[in-house]
mmCIF file of C-alpha atoms in Angstrom:
data_model
loop_
_atom_site.group_PDB
_atom_site.id
_atom_site.type_symbol
_atom_site.label_atom_id
_atom_site.label_comp_id
_atom_site.label_asym_id
_atom_site.label_seq_id
_atom_site.Cartn_x
_atom_site.Cartn_y
_atom_site.Cartn_z
ATOM 1 C CA MET A 1360 17.523 -35.523 40.124
ATOM 2 C CA THR A 1361 16.189 -36.224 36.659
ATOM 3 C CA ASP A 1362 17.588 -34.054 33.857
ATOM 4 C CA GLN A 1363 14.452 -32.273 32.573
ATOM 5 C CA ARG A 1364 16.161 -31.569 29.256
ATOM 6 C CA ARG A 1365 16.159 -35.264 28.385
ATOM 7 C CA ALA A 1366 13.001 -36.534 26.771
ATOM 8 C CA PRO A 1367 11.789 -40.141 26.762
ATOM 9 C CA PRO A 1368 12.746 -42.261 23.733
ATOM 10 C CA SER A 1369 10.697 -41.667 20.603
ATOM 11 C CA PRO A 1370 8.557 -44.516 19.254
ATOM 12 C CA TYR A 1371 10.154 -43.777 15.886
ATOM 13 C CA GLY A 1372 13.575 -44.940 17.089
ATOM 14 C CA ARG A 1373 15.166 -41.543 17.813
ATOM 15 C CA ALA A 1374 14.851 -39.490 20.989
ATOM 16 C CA PRO A 1375 13.108 -36.118 20.276
ATOM 17 C CA LEU A 1376 14.900 -32.941 21.347
ATOM 18 C CA THR A 1377 13.529 -30.289 23.622
ATOM 19 C CA PRO A 1378 13.698 -26.624 22.506
ATOM 20 C CA GLU A 1379 16.341 -25.979 25.170
ATOM 21 C CA VAL A 1380 18.559 -28.827 23.941
ATOM 22 C CA LEU A 1381 18.058 -27.695 20.346
ATOM 23 C CA THR A 1382 19.123 -24.170 21.285
ATOM 24 C CA ASP A 1383 22.319 -25.545 22.835
ATOM 25 C CA LEU A 1384 23.109 -27.349 19.583
ATOM 26 C CA ILE A 1385 22.638 -24.306 17.332
ATOM 27 C CA ARG A 1386 25.822 -22.592 16.228
ATOM 28 C CA ILE A 1387 25.644 -19.243 14.427
ATOM 29 C CA SER A 1388 28.659 -17.766 12.665
ATOM 30 C CA ALA A 1389 29.121 -14.032 12.183
ATOM 31 C CA PRO A 1390 31.069 -12.224 9.442
ATOM 32 C CA ASP A 1391 34.705 -11.836 10.373
ATOM 33 C CA GLY A 1392 36.074 -8.428 11.260
ATOM 34 C CA VAL A 1393 34.384 -5.041 11.203
ATOM 35 C CA ILE A 1394 31.201 -4.576 9.158
ATOM 36 C CA ALA A 1395 29.131 -1.490 8.333
ATOM 37 C CA VAL A 1396 25.321 -1.692 8.396
ATOM 38 C CA LYS A 1397 22.890 1.047 7.364
ATOM 39 C CA GLY A 1398 19.305 1.387 8.488
ATOM 40 C CA ILE A 1399 16.743 3.476 10.352
ATOM 41 C CA ALA A 1400 17.242 3.787 14.109
ATOM 42 C CA LYS A 1401 14.174 2.617 16.013
ATOM 43 C CA GLU A 1402 13.343 1.978 19.672
ATOM 44 C CA VAL A 1403 16.332 4.072 20.762
ATOM 45 C CA LYS A 1404 16.606 3.671 24.557
ATOM 46 C CA GLU A 1405 17.909 5.977 27.251
ATOM 47 C CA PRO A 1406 21.661 5.570 27.916
ATOM 48 C CA ARG A 1407 22.736 2.861 30.339
ATOM 49 C CA VAL A 1408 25.699 3.804 32.472
ATOM 50 C CA TYR A 1409 28.406 1.201 33.027
ATOM 51 C CA GLY A 1410 31.137 2.675 35.228
ATOM 52 C CA ASP A 1411 32.669 5.639 33.414
ATOM 53 C CA HIS A 1412 30.889 5.149 30.080
ATOM 54 C CA ALA A 1413 27.292 4.994 28.855
ATOM 55 C CA THR A 1414 25.801 2.802 26.120
ATOM 56 C CA VAL A 1415 22.647 3.348 24.065
ATOM 57 C CA TYR A 1416 20.674 0.379 22.747
ATOM 58 C CA GLY A 1417 18.189 0.296 19.925
ATOM 59 C CA GLU A 1418 17.215 -1.381 16.669
ATOM 60 C CA LEU A 1419 18.462 -0.745 13.165
ATOM 61 C CA THR A 1420 15.700 -1.496 10.659
ATOM 62 C CA LEU A 1421 15.400 -1.493 6.901
ATOM 63 C CA GLY A 1422 12.681 -3.212 4.957
ATOM 64 C CA ALA A 1423 11.279 -6.221 6.813
ATOM 65 C CA ALA A 1424 14.438 -6.991 8.845
ATOM 66 C CA LEU A 1425 16.187 -5.454 11.843
ATOM 67 C CA VAL A 1426 19.204 -5.923 14.033
ATOM 68 C CA SER A 1427 19.810 -4.679 17.591
ATOM 69 C CA PHE A 1428 22.651 -2.260 18.160
ATOM 70 C CA ALA A 1429 24.756 -0.918 21.037
ATOM 71 C CA VAL A 1430 26.739 2.289 20.570
ATOM 72 C CA PRO A 1431 28.393 4.822 22.894
ATOM 73 C CA ALA A 1432 25.985 7.473 24.171
ATOM 74 C CA GLU A 1433 28.050 10.328 22.705
ATOM 75 C CA CYS A 1434 27.399 9.131 19.132
ATOM 76 C CA ALA A 1435 23.957 7.607 19.618
ATOM 77 C CA PRO A 1436 21.438 8.186 16.795
ATOM 78 C CA GLN A 1437 18.089 9.889 17.158
ATOM 79 C CA GLU A 1438 14.809 8.026 16.702
ATOM 80 C CA ASP A 1439 14.060 7.481 12.980
ATOM 81 C CA GLN A 1440 17.511 8.755 11.952
ATOM 82 C CA ALA A 1441 19.059 7.084 8.906
ATOM 83 C CA VAL A 1442 22.543 6.088 10.081
ATOM 84 C CA ILE A 1443 25.474 3.808 9.302
ATOM 85 C CA ILE A 1444 26.865 1.820 12.238
ATOM 86 C CA GLU A 1445 30.263 0.179 11.988
ATOM 87 C CA GLY A 1446 31.271 -2.580 14.390
ATOM 88 C CA HIS A 1447 31.202 -6.276 15.206
ATOM 89 C CA LEU A 1448 28.264 -8.672 15.309
ATOM 90 C CA ARG A 1449 27.739 -10.540 18.531
ATOM 91 C CA PHE A 1450 25.392 -13.439 19.148
ATOM 92 C CA LYS A 1451 23.977 -14.575 22.456
ATOM 93 C CA LEU A 1452 20.929 -16.324 23.778
ATOM 94 C CA ALA A 1453 18.095 -13.813 23.922
ATOM 95 C CA ASN A 1454 16.755 -12.683 27.250
ATOM 96 C CA ARG A 1455 13.286 -14.162 27.704
ATOM 97 C CA SER A 1456 12.052 -10.909 29.245
ATOM 98 C CA GLY A 1457 13.505 -8.731 26.538
ATOM 99 C CA ASN A 1458 11.788 -7.263 23.458
ATOM 100 C CA ASN A 1459 14.561 -8.043 21.001
ATOM 101 C CA VAL A 1460 13.929 -9.700 17.665
ATOM 102 C CA TRP A 1461 14.762 -13.368 17.994
ATOM 103 C CA ARG A 1462 16.227 -15.678 15.403
ATOM 104 C CA GLY A 1463 15.095 -18.869 17.069
ATOM 105 C CA ASN A 1464 16.176 -18.035 20.632
ATOM 106 C CA TRP A 1465 19.255 -16.044 19.645
ATOM 107 C CA GLN A 1466 19.830 -12.311 19.843
ATOM 108 C CA VAL A 1467 21.964 -10.605 17.191
ATOM 109 C CA MET A 1468 23.690 -7.409 18.395
ATOM 110 C CA LEU A 1469 25.772 -4.954 16.362
ATOM 111 C CA VAL A 1470 28.277 -3.355 18.732
ATOM 112 C CA GLY A 1471 30.170 -0.370 17.382
ATOM 113 C CA HIS A 1472 29.933 3.343 16.531
ATOM 114 C CA VAL A 1473 27.779 5.554 14.326
ATOM 115 C CA VAL A 1474 30.073 6.565 11.461
ATOM 116 C CA GLY A 1475 27.700 8.489 9.227
ATOM 117 C CA GLU A 1476 24.252 9.125 7.834
ATOM 118 C CA TRP A 1477 22.567 8.196 4.592
ATOM 119 C CA LYS A 1478 19.560 9.504 2.700
ATOM 120 C CA PRO A 1479 16.744 7.026 2.168
ATOM 121 C CA VAL A 1480 15.417 6.980 -1.364
ATOM 122 C CA ALA A 1481 11.736 6.220 -1.670
ATOM 123 C CA MET A 1482 10.974 3.303 -3.911
ATOM 124 C CA PRO A 1483 9.054 4.420 -6.984
ATOM 125 C CA THR A 1484 5.442 3.381 -6.839
ATOM 126 C CA ARG A 1485 3.441 2.365 -9.856
ATOM 127 C CA VAL A 1486 0.895 5.027 -10.674
ATOM 128 C CA ILE A 1487 -2.429 3.460 -11.470
ATOM 129 C CA PRO A 1488 -3.770 5.084 -14.658
ATOM 130 C CA LEU A 1489 -7.256 6.522 -14.501
ATOM 131 C CA PRO A 1490 -9.601 5.550 -17.347
ATOM 132 C CA GLU A 1491 -10.798 8.370 -19.550
ATOM 133 C CA ARG A 1492 -14.223 9.521 -18.554
ATOM 134 C CA GLY A 1493 -16.991 10.541 -20.905
ATOM 135 C CA GLU A 1494 -19.411 13.426 -20.735
ATOM 136 C CA ARG A 1495 -20.330 14.443 -17.179
ATOM 137 C CA ILE A 1496 -24.009 14.054 -16.372
ATOM 138 C CA PRO A 1497 -25.532 16.399 -13.754
ATOM 139 C CA LEU A 1498 -27.566 14.741 -11.016
ATOM 140 C CA SER A 1499 -30.776 16.450 -12.145
ATOM 141 C CA MET A 1500 -30.386 14.984 -15.642
ATOM 142 C CA PHE A 1501 -29.657 11.518 -14.189
ATOM 143 C CA ILE A 1502 -32.787 11.606 -11.971
ATOM 144 C CA LEU A 1503 -34.877 12.828 -14.911
ATOM 145 C CA ASN A 1504 -33.728 9.957 -17.138
ATOM 146 C CA HIS A 1505 -33.515 7.087 -14.615
ATOM 147 C CA GLY A 1506 -35.227 8.037 -11.356
ATOM 148 C CA VAL A 1507 -34.020 8.044 -7.746
ATOM 149 C CA GLU A 1508 -34.075 4.279 -7.223
ATOM 150 C CA ALA A 1509 -31.527 3.699 -10.016
ATOM 151 C CA LEU A 1510 -28.850 5.427 -7.901
ATOM 152 C CA ALA A 1511 -26.666 3.146 -5.700
ATOM 153 C CA VAL A 1512 -25.039 4.951 -2.770
ATOM 154 C CA LEU A 1513 -21.816 3.561 -1.251
ATOM 155 C CA THR A 1514 -21.990 5.042 2.216
ATOM 156 C CA SER A 1515 -21.080 4.961 5.883
ATOM 157 C CA HIS A 1516 -23.682 4.637 8.644
ATOM 158 C CA ASN A 1517 -23.786 8.379 9.333
ATOM 159 C CA GLY A 1518 -23.774 9.205 5.650
ATOM 160 C CA GLN A 1519 -26.818 7.002 5.003
ATOM 161 C CA ARG A 1520 -28.694 8.501 7.951
ATOM 162 C CA ASP A 1521 -28.047 12.109 6.887
ATOM 163 C CA LEU A 1522 -28.828 11.488 3.213
ATOM 164 C CA ALA A 1523 -32.032 9.505 3.865
ATOM 165 C CA GLN A 1524 -33.327 12.155 6.294
ATOM 166 C CA SER A 1525 -32.599 14.914 3.820
ATOM 167 C CA VAL A 1526 -34.395 13.084 0.986
ATOM 168 C CA SER A 1527 -37.428 12.480 3.207
ATOM 169 C CA SER A 1528 -37.411 16.089 4.429
ATOM 170 C CA GLY A 1529 -37.635 17.135 0.789
ATOM 171 C CA LYS A 1530 -40.972 15.248 0.602
ATOM 172 C CA CYS A 1531 -39.548 12.693 -1.790
ATOM 173 C CA GLU A 1532 -41.150 9.274 -1.354
ATOM 174 C CA GLN A 1533 -38.389 7.389 -3.190
ATOM 175 C CA GLN A 1534 -34.958 6.511 -1.781
ATOM 176 C CA PRO A 1535 -31.766 5.418 -3.571
ATOM 177 C CA GLN A 1536 -30.233 1.985 -3.048
ATOM 178 C CA PHE A 1537 -27.874 2.070 -0.036
ATOM 179 C CA VAL A 1538 -24.717 -0.074 0.037
ATOM 180 C CA LYS A 1539 -22.694 -0.104 3.266
ATOM 181 C CA ALA A 1540 -18.990 0.474 2.541
ATOM 182 C CA ASN A 1541 -15.815 0.508 4.633
ATOM 183 C CA PHE A 1542 -14.150 3.920 4.277
ATOM 184 C CA ALA A 1543 -11.108 2.872 6.306
ATOM 185 C CA ASN A 1544 -10.052 -0.012 4.055
ATOM 186 C CA PRO A 1545 -9.738 0.391 0.254
ATOM 187 C CA ASP A 1546 -9.889 -3.383 -0.345
ATOM 188 C CA ALA A 1547 -13.127 -3.692 1.641
ATOM 189 C CA PHE A 1548 -14.540 -0.658 -0.182
ATOM 190 C CA LEU A 1549 -13.739 -2.251 -3.551
ATOM 191 C CA GLN A 1550 -15.507 -5.451 -2.456
ATOM 192 C CA ALA A 1551 -18.650 -3.423 -1.725
ATOM 193 C CA LEU A 1552 -18.317 -1.732 -5.116
ATOM 194 C CA ASP A 1553 -17.978 -5.093 -6.894
ATOM 195 C CA ALA A 1554 -21.103 -6.377 -5.088
ATOM 196 C CA ILE A 1555 -23.344 -3.738 -6.713
ATOM 197 C CA PRO A 1556 -25.848 -5.423 -9.074
ATOM 198 C CA THR A 1557 -25.047 -5.386 -12.776
ATOM 199 C CA ASP A 1558 -28.554 -6.359 -13.932
ATOM 200 C CA GLY A 1559 -29.406 -2.831 -15.075
ATOM 201 C CA SER A 1560 -31.221 -1.818 -11.890
ATOM 202 C CA VAL A 1561 -28.289 0.482 -11.012
ATOM 203 C CA ARG A 1562 -27.578 3.225 -13.529
ATOM 204 C CA GLY A 1563 -25.443 5.537 -11.371
ATOM 205 C CA LEU A 1564 -23.295 5.648 -8.217
ATOM 206 C CA ALA A 1565 -22.700 7.993 -5.296
ATOM 207 C CA VAL A 1566 -19.898 7.902 -2.724
ATOM 208 C CA VAL A 1567 -21.188 9.353 0.544
ATOM 209 C CA ARG A 1568 -19.445 9.727 3.882
ATOM 210 C CA GLY A 1569 -20.547 11.546 7.005
ATOM 211 C CA GLY A 1570 -17.295 13.430 7.610
ATOM 212 C CA GLY A 1571 -14.406 12.697 9.959
ATOM 213 C CA ALA A 1572 -10.703 11.966 9.555
ATOM 214 C CA GLY A 1573 -9.093 9.765 6.915
ATOM 215 C CA LEU A 1574 -10.744 11.322 3.882
ATOM 216 C CA ASP A 1575 -7.968 10.370 1.469
ATOM 217 C CA VAL A 1576 -8.054 6.668 2.358
ATOM 218 C CA ILE A 1577 -10.878 6.224 -0.158
ATOM 219 C CA ALA A 1578 -11.357 9.604 -1.843
ATOM 220 C CA GLY A 1579 -7.624 9.906 -2.585
ATOM 221 C CA SER A 1580 -7.060 6.297 -3.673
ATOM 222 C CA ARG A 1581 -6.272 5.997 -7.377
ATOM 223 C CA GLU A 1582 -7.235 2.317 -7.234
ATOM 224 C CA VAL A 1583 -10.697 3.176 -5.890
ATOM 225 C CA VAL A 1584 -11.262 6.053 -8.331
ATOM 226 C CA ALA A 1585 -10.079 3.901 -11.256
ATOM 227 C CA ALA A 1586 -12.557 1.178 -10.228
ATOM 228 C CA LEU A 1587 -15.374 3.738 -10.067
ATOM 229 C CA LEU A 1588 -14.539 5.027 -13.543
ATOM 230 C CA ARG A 1589 -14.328 1.489 -14.966
ATOM 231 C CA LYS A 1590 -17.967 0.976 -13.964
ATOM 232 C CA ASP A 1591 -18.746 3.395 -16.815
ATOM 233 C CA LEU A 1592 -21.618 4.881 -14.799
ATOM 234 C CA PRO A 1593 -22.181 8.470 -13.672
ATOM 235 C CA PHE A 1594 -21.001 8.904 -10.090
ATOM 236 C CA TYR A 1595 -21.374 11.649 -7.533
ATOM 237 C CA THR A 1596 -19.513 12.452 -4.298
ATOM 238 C CA ALA A 1597 -20.632 13.828 -0.932
ATOM 239 C CA LEU A 1598 -17.727 13.246 1.425
ATOM 240 C CA GLY A 1599 -18.526 15.596 4.281
ATOM 241 C CA HIS A 1600 -15.970 18.316 3.557
ATOM 242 C CA ASP A 1601 -16.251 21.923 2.424
ATOM 243 C CA SER A 1602 -12.813 22.931 1.182
ATOM 244 C CA ASP A 1603 -10.658 19.928 0.281
ATOM 245 C CA VAL A 1604 -10.971 18.678 -3.299
ATOM 246 C CA SER A 1605 -10.105 14.980 -3.492
ATOM 247 C CA LEU A 1606 -9.166 12.832 -6.474
ATOM 248 C CA ALA A 1607 -12.656 11.319 -6.354
ATOM 249 C CA ASP A 1608 -14.188 14.815 -6.487
ATOM 250 C CA ARG A 1609 -12.131 15.736 -9.538
ATOM 251 C CA SER A 1610 -13.323 12.605 -11.343
ATOM 252 C CA ALA A 1611 -17.002 12.760 -10.305
ATOM 253 C CA ASP A 1612 -19.856 13.928 -12.510
ATOM 254 C CA GLN A 1613 -20.975 16.330 -9.782
ATOM 255 C CA VAL A 1614 -19.700 17.125 -6.275
ATOM 256 C CA PHE A 1615 -21.729 17.828 -3.134
ATOM 257 C CA HIS A 1616 -20.132 18.931 0.127
ATOM 258 C CA THR A 1617 -22.257 16.859 2.519
ATOM 259 C CA PRO A 1618 -24.713 13.931 2.431
ATOM 260 C CA SER A 1619 -27.513 16.338 3.414
ATOM 261 C CA GLU A 1620 -26.722 18.566 0.434
ATOM 262 C CA LEU A 1621 -26.854 15.556 -1.880
ATOM 263 C CA GLY A 1622 -30.152 14.419 -0.340
ATOM 264 C CA THR A 1623 -31.677 17.873 -0.892
ATOM 265 C CA ALA A 1624 -30.495 17.832 -4.507
ATOM 266 C CA ILE A 1625 -31.994 14.347 -5.040
ATOM 267 C CA ALA A 1626 -35.381 15.439 -3.648
ATOM 268 C CA ARG A 1627 -35.353 18.628 -5.730
ATOM 269 C CA ALA A 1628 -34.421 16.728 -8.901
ATOM 270 C CA ALA A 1629 -37.154 14.138 -8.201
ATOM 271 C CA HIS A 1630 -39.775 16.899 -7.904
ATOM 272 C CA GLU A 1631 -38.515 18.525 -11.106
ATOM 273 C CA ALA A 1632 -38.702 15.177 -12.883
ATOM 274 C CA ASP A 1633 -42.247 14.661 -11.558
ATOM 275 C CA ASP A 1634 -43.267 18.141 -12.727
ATOM 276 C CA ARG A 1635 -41.804 17.483 -16.154
ATOM 277 C CA ALA A 1636 -43.618 14.151 -16.348
ATOM 278 C CA LYS A 1637 -46.923 15.832 -15.493
ATOM 279 C CA GLN A 1638 -46.231 18.603 -17.992
ATOM 280 C CA HIS A 1639 -45.428 15.957 -20.588
ATOM 281 C CA GLN A 1640 -48.756 14.247 -19.823
ATOM 282 C CA ARG A 1641 -50.595 17.559 -20.239
ATOM 283 C CA LEU A 1642 -48.843 18.220 -23.545
ATOM 284 C CA ASN A 1643 -49.675 14.701 -24.700
ATOM 285 C CA ALA A 1644 -53.315 15.261 -23.762
ATOM 286 C CA GLN A 1645 -53.383 18.563 -25.650
ATOM 287 C CA ALA A 1646 -51.680 16.944 -28.614
ATOM 288 C CA GLY A 1647 -54.299 14.189 -28.549
ATOM 289 C CA LEU A 1648 -57.110 16.790 -28.476
ATOM 290 C CA LEU A 1649 -55.527 18.633 -31.402
ATOM 291 C CA ASP A 1650 -55.227 15.363 -33.311
ATOM 292 C CA ARG A 1651 -58.929 14.639 -32.732
ATOM 293 C CA GLN A 1652 -59.925 18.168 -33.780
ATOM 294 C CA LYS A 1653 -57.775 17.895 -36.875
ATOM 295 C CA ALA A 1654 -59.420 14.569 -37.695
ATOM 296 C CA GLN A 1655 -62.841 16.217 -37.345
ATOM 297 C CA LEU A 1656 -61.780 19.102 -39.585
ATOM 298 C CA ASP A 1657 -60.401 16.660 -42.126
ATOM 299 C CA ASP A 1658 -63.704 14.769 -42.052
ATOM 300 C CA GLN A 1659 -65.691 17.983 -42.526
ATOM 301 C CA ALA A 1660 -63.406 19.041 -45.339
ATOM 302 C CA HIS A 1661 -63.940 15.654 -46.942
ATOM 303 C CA GLN A 1662 -67.716 16.075 -46.611
ATOM 304 C CA ILE A 1663 -67.537 19.565 -48.093
ATOM 305 C CA ALA A 1664 -65.424 18.270 -50.945
ATOM 306 C CA GLN A 1665 -67.952 15.478 -51.488
ATOM 307 C CA LEU A 1666 -70.778 18.005 -51.533
ATOM 308 C CA GLY A 1667 -68.863 20.044 -54.101
ATOM 309 C CA THR A 1668 -68.378 16.940 -56.201
ATOM 310 C CA ASP A 1669 -72.086 16.095 -55.922
ATOM 311 C CA ALA A 1670 -73.066 19.678 -56.841
ATOM 312 C CA THR A 1671 -70.807 19.618 -59.861
ATOM 313 C CA HIS A 1672 -72.293 16.330 -60.945
ATOM 314 C CA ALA A 1673 -75.860 17.677 -60.450
ATOM 315 C CA ALA A 1674 -75.000 20.790 -62.467
ATOM 316 C CA GLU A 1675 -73.594 18.675 -65.237
ATOM 317 C CA VAL A 1676 -76.774 16.558 -65.223
ATOM 318 C CA ALA A 1677 -78.951 19.700 -65.277
ATOM 319 C CA ASN A 1678 -76.931 21.183 -68.093
ATOM 320 C CA GLY A 1679 -77.301 17.957 -70.036
ATOM 321 C CA ARG A 1680 -81.052 17.940 -69.518
ATOM 322 C CA ALA A 1681 -81.267 21.607 -70.528
ATOM 323 C CA ARG A 1682 -79.386 20.882 -73.730
ATOM 324 C CA SER A 1683 -81.696 17.938 -74.454
ATOM 325 C CA LEU A 1684 -84.818 20.079 -73.886
ATOM 326 C CA ARG A 1685 -83.453 22.828 -76.094
ATOM 327 C CA ASN A 1686 -82.778 20.348 -78.845
ATOM 328 C CA MET A 1687 -86.303 18.933 -78.453
ATOM 329 C CA LEU A 1688 -87.777 22.458 -78.713
ATOM 330 C CA ILE A 1689 -85.761 23.117 -81.842
ATOM 331 C CA VAL A 1690 -87.006 19.888 -83.388
ATOM 332 C CA ALA A 1691 -90.620 20.660 -82.374
ATOM 333 C CA SER A 1692 -90.318 24.142 -83.843
ATOM 334 C CA LEU A 1693 -89.062 22.747 -87.105
ATOM 335 C CA LEU A 1694 -91.936 20.227 -87.241
ATOM 336 C CA ILE A 1695 -94.520 22.928 -86.568
ATOM 337 C CA ALA A 1696 -93.002 25.134 -89.249
ATOM 338 C CA ALA A 1697 -93.064 22.254 -91.705
ATOM 339 C CA LEU A 1698 -96.744 21.516 -90.944
ATOM 340 C CA LEU A 1699 -97.702 25.160 -91.398
ATOM 341 C CA TRP A 1700 -95.926 25.255 -94.730
ATOM 342 C CA LEU A 1701 -97.784 22.200 -95.907
ATOM 343 C CA LEU A 1702 -101.116 23.661 -94.816
ATOM 344 C CA VAL A 1703 -100.463 26.930 -96.570
ATOM 345 C CA ARG A 1704 -99.448 25.177 -99.756
ATOM 346 C CA GLN A 1705 -102.526 22.970 -99.778
ATOM 347 C CA GLY A 1706 -104.819 25.956 -99.195
ATOM 348 C CA GLY A 1707 -103.336 27.809 -102.093
#
């Protein structure tokens, strides 16, 4: 019978090995003597009885590595218990039907006793600082200054449906810009946030979700909230909850409990903005009428002033003529008197 472990010669001059032959050639050395290993007990099995004693098998994990263990049932750890196991390492070819962690095709087993417990210390996590935020802008003020369509809404499917229906029910013809976002994955949510246009068409943001579990995945993420604040735009939240106050809520310009509540507020603010625009048009029209009336009054005043000037000039002319006539009469009187005197003198 042909030995199936032997492969045909390699064209490169050396016969290749099969995995089974390679496994036979591997030699693994263990630390000498008794060793103590600490970790978290996982996959703790029911005791297996061998004659007059029972053994419990499981896995001891810490970080990204693990090692299988076998300890007497009377000192077996509980699931997720932080323990120290003291014993010997044993190596053997792993059972192909087993669920053990393999190093190649080898199984590493720590055989011994549980000798104590230890207290895991959580690794300190870097706290992402939140940028300082400026003055908070109410939604009504935002709609008045920029309009409904300048608001970009990062939302789930249900959130978009509820918000859009509420805006339409409020008899508002405009709708905000909707951006589909993944509320189960912060990285995917940040990608949607980064995809929002920066050409000036978006002047504010809203984070809208239609309720459900996993609120803190996005609303409680400091990375997400920091990214929202770095946009330096007003942002509003409507995350489908009534009582919980998330980190996103505490940082938002204004908080709404549900997408429908936000939609109602958008429609109401749009109507208020429209009313103010119409009132502004009426005031402008009245101001224009007043300006025209004032111009007419100014023109009439100018005409009256011109008439006064003309009258003064006419009076001055009349006075001048009167003075000239008076002088002429005086001269005529003097001439007549002189003639009479001459006549009288000649007659005498």
